[in-house]
Coordinates of N, CA and C in Angstrom, one line a residue:
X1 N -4.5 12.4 9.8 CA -4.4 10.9 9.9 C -5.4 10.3 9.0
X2 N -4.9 9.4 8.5 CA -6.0 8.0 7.3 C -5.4 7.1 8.2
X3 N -6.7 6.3 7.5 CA -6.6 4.9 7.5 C -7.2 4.3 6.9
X4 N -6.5 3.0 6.0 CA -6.9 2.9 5.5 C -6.9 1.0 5.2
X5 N -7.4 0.0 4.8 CA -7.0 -1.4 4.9 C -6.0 -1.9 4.2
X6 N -5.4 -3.1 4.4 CA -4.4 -3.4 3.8 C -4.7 -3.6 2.1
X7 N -6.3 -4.2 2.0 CA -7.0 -4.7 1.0 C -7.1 -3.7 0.2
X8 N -7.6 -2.4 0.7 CA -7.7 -0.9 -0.4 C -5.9 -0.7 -0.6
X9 N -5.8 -1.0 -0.3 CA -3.6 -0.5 -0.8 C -3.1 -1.8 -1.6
X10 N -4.3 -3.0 -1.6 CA -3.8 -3.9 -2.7 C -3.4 -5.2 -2.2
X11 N -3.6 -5.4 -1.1 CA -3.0 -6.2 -0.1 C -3.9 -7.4 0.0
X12 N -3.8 -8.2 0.7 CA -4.9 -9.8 1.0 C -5.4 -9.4 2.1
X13 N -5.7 -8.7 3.0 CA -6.2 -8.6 4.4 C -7.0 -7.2 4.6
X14 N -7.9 -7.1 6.2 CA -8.4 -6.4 6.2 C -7.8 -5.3 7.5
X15 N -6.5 -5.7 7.8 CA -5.6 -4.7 8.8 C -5.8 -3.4 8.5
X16 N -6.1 -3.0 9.2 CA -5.9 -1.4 9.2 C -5.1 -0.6 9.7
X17 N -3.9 0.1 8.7 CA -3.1 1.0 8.1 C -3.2 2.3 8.3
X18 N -2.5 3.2 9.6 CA -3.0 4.2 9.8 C -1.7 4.9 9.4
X19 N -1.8 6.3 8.6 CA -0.5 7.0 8.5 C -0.9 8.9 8.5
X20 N -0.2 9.6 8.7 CA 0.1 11.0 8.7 C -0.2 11.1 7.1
X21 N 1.0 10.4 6.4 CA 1.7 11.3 5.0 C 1.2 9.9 4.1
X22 N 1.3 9.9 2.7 CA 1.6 9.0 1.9 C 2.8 8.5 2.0
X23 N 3.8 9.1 2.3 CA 4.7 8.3 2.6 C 4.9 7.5 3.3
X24 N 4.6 7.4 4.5 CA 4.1 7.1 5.6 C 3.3 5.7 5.9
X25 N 2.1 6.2 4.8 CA 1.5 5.2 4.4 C 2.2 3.3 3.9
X26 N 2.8 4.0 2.8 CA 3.6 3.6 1.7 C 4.7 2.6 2.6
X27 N 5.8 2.9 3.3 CA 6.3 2.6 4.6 C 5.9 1.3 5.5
X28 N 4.2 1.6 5.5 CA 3.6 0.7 7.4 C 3.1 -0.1 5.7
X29 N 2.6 -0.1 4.6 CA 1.9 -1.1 4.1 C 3.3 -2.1 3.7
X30 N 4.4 -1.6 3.1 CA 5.4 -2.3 2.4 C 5.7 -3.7 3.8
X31 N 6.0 -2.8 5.1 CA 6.1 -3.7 6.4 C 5.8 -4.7 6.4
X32 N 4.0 -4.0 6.4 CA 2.8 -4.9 6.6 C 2.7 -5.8 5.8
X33 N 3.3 -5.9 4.5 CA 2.6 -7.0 3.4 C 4.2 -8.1 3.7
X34 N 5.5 -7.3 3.6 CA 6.9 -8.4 3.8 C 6.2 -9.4 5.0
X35 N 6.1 -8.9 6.0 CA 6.0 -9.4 7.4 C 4.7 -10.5 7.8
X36 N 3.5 -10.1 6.7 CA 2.1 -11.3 7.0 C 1.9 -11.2 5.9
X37 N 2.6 -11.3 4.3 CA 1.8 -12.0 3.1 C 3.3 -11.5 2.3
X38 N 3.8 -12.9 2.2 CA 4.8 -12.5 1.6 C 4.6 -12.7 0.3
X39 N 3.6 -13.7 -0.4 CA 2.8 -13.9 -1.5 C 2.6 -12.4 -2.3
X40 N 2.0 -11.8 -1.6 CA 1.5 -10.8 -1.6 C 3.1 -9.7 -2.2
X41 N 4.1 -9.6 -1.0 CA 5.2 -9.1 -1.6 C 5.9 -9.8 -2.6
X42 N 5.8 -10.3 -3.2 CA 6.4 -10.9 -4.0 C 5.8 -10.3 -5.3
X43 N 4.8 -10.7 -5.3 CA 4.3 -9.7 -6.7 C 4.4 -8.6 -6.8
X44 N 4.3 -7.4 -5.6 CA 4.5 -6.4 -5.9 C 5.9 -6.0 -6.1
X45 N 6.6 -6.9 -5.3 CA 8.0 -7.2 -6.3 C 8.1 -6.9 -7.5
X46 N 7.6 -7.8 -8.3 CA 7.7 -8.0 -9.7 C 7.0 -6.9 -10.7
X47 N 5.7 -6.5 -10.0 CA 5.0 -5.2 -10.3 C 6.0 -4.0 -10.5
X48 N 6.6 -3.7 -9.4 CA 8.0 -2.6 -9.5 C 9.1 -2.6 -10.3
X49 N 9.3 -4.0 -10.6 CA 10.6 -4.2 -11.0 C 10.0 -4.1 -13.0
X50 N 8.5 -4.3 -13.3 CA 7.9 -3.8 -14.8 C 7.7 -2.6 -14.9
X51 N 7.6 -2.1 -13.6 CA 6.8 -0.3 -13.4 C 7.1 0.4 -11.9
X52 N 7.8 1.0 -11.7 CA 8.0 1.2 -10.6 C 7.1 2.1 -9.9
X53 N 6.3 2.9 -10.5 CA 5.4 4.0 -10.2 C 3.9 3.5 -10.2
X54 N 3.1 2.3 -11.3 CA 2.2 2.3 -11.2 C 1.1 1.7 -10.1
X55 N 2.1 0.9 -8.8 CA 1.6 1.0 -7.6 C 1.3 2.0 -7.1
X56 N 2.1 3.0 -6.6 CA 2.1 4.3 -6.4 C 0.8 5.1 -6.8
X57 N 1.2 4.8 -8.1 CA 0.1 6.1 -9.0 C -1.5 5.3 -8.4
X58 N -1.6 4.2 -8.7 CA -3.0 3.6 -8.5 C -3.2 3.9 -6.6
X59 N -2.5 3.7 -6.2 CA -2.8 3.6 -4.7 C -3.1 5.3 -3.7
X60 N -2.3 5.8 -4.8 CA -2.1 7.4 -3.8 C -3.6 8.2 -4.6
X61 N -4.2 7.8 -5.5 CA -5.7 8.1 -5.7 C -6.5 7.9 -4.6
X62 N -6.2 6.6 -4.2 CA -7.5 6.1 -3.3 C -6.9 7.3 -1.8
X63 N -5.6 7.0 -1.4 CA -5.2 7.8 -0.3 C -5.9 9.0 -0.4
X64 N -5.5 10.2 -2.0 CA -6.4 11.2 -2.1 C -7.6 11.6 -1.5
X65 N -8.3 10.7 -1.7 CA -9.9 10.8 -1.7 C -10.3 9.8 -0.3
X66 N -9.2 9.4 0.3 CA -9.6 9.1 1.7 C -10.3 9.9 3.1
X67 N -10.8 10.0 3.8 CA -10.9 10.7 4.6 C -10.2 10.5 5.4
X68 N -10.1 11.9 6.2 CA -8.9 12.1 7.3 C -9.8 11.6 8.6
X69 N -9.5 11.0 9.3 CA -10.3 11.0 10.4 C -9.5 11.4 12.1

């Protein structure tokens, strides 16, 4: 299990995001950002729709080097 804040995954807030898998992850943040910052989804809207991977790529680094706790 990680955890990790909404703000390290890119987000406006300091919720914390607990998941098993990256995917997982990936999942409770997309949720998390539609549901209390929609601001926030919206850009990463637009971010996917120029690059659909470089969310991903930038975010599943920090997941890497997260500790499991």
């Amino acid at each position: 299990m990680k955890t990790m804040t909404c703000r390290e995954l890119g987000g406006a807030c300091d919720e914390k995001l607990s998941a098993q898998t990256w995917d997982e992850m990936v999942k409770k943040m997309t949720a998390h950002v539609m549901q209390k910052h929609p601001d926030v989804a919206e850009k990463m809207k637009k971010m996917h729709e120029e690059d659909p991977k470089k969310w991903g790529k930038e975010m599943k680094r920090k997941w890497n080097v997260a500790p499991a706790g």
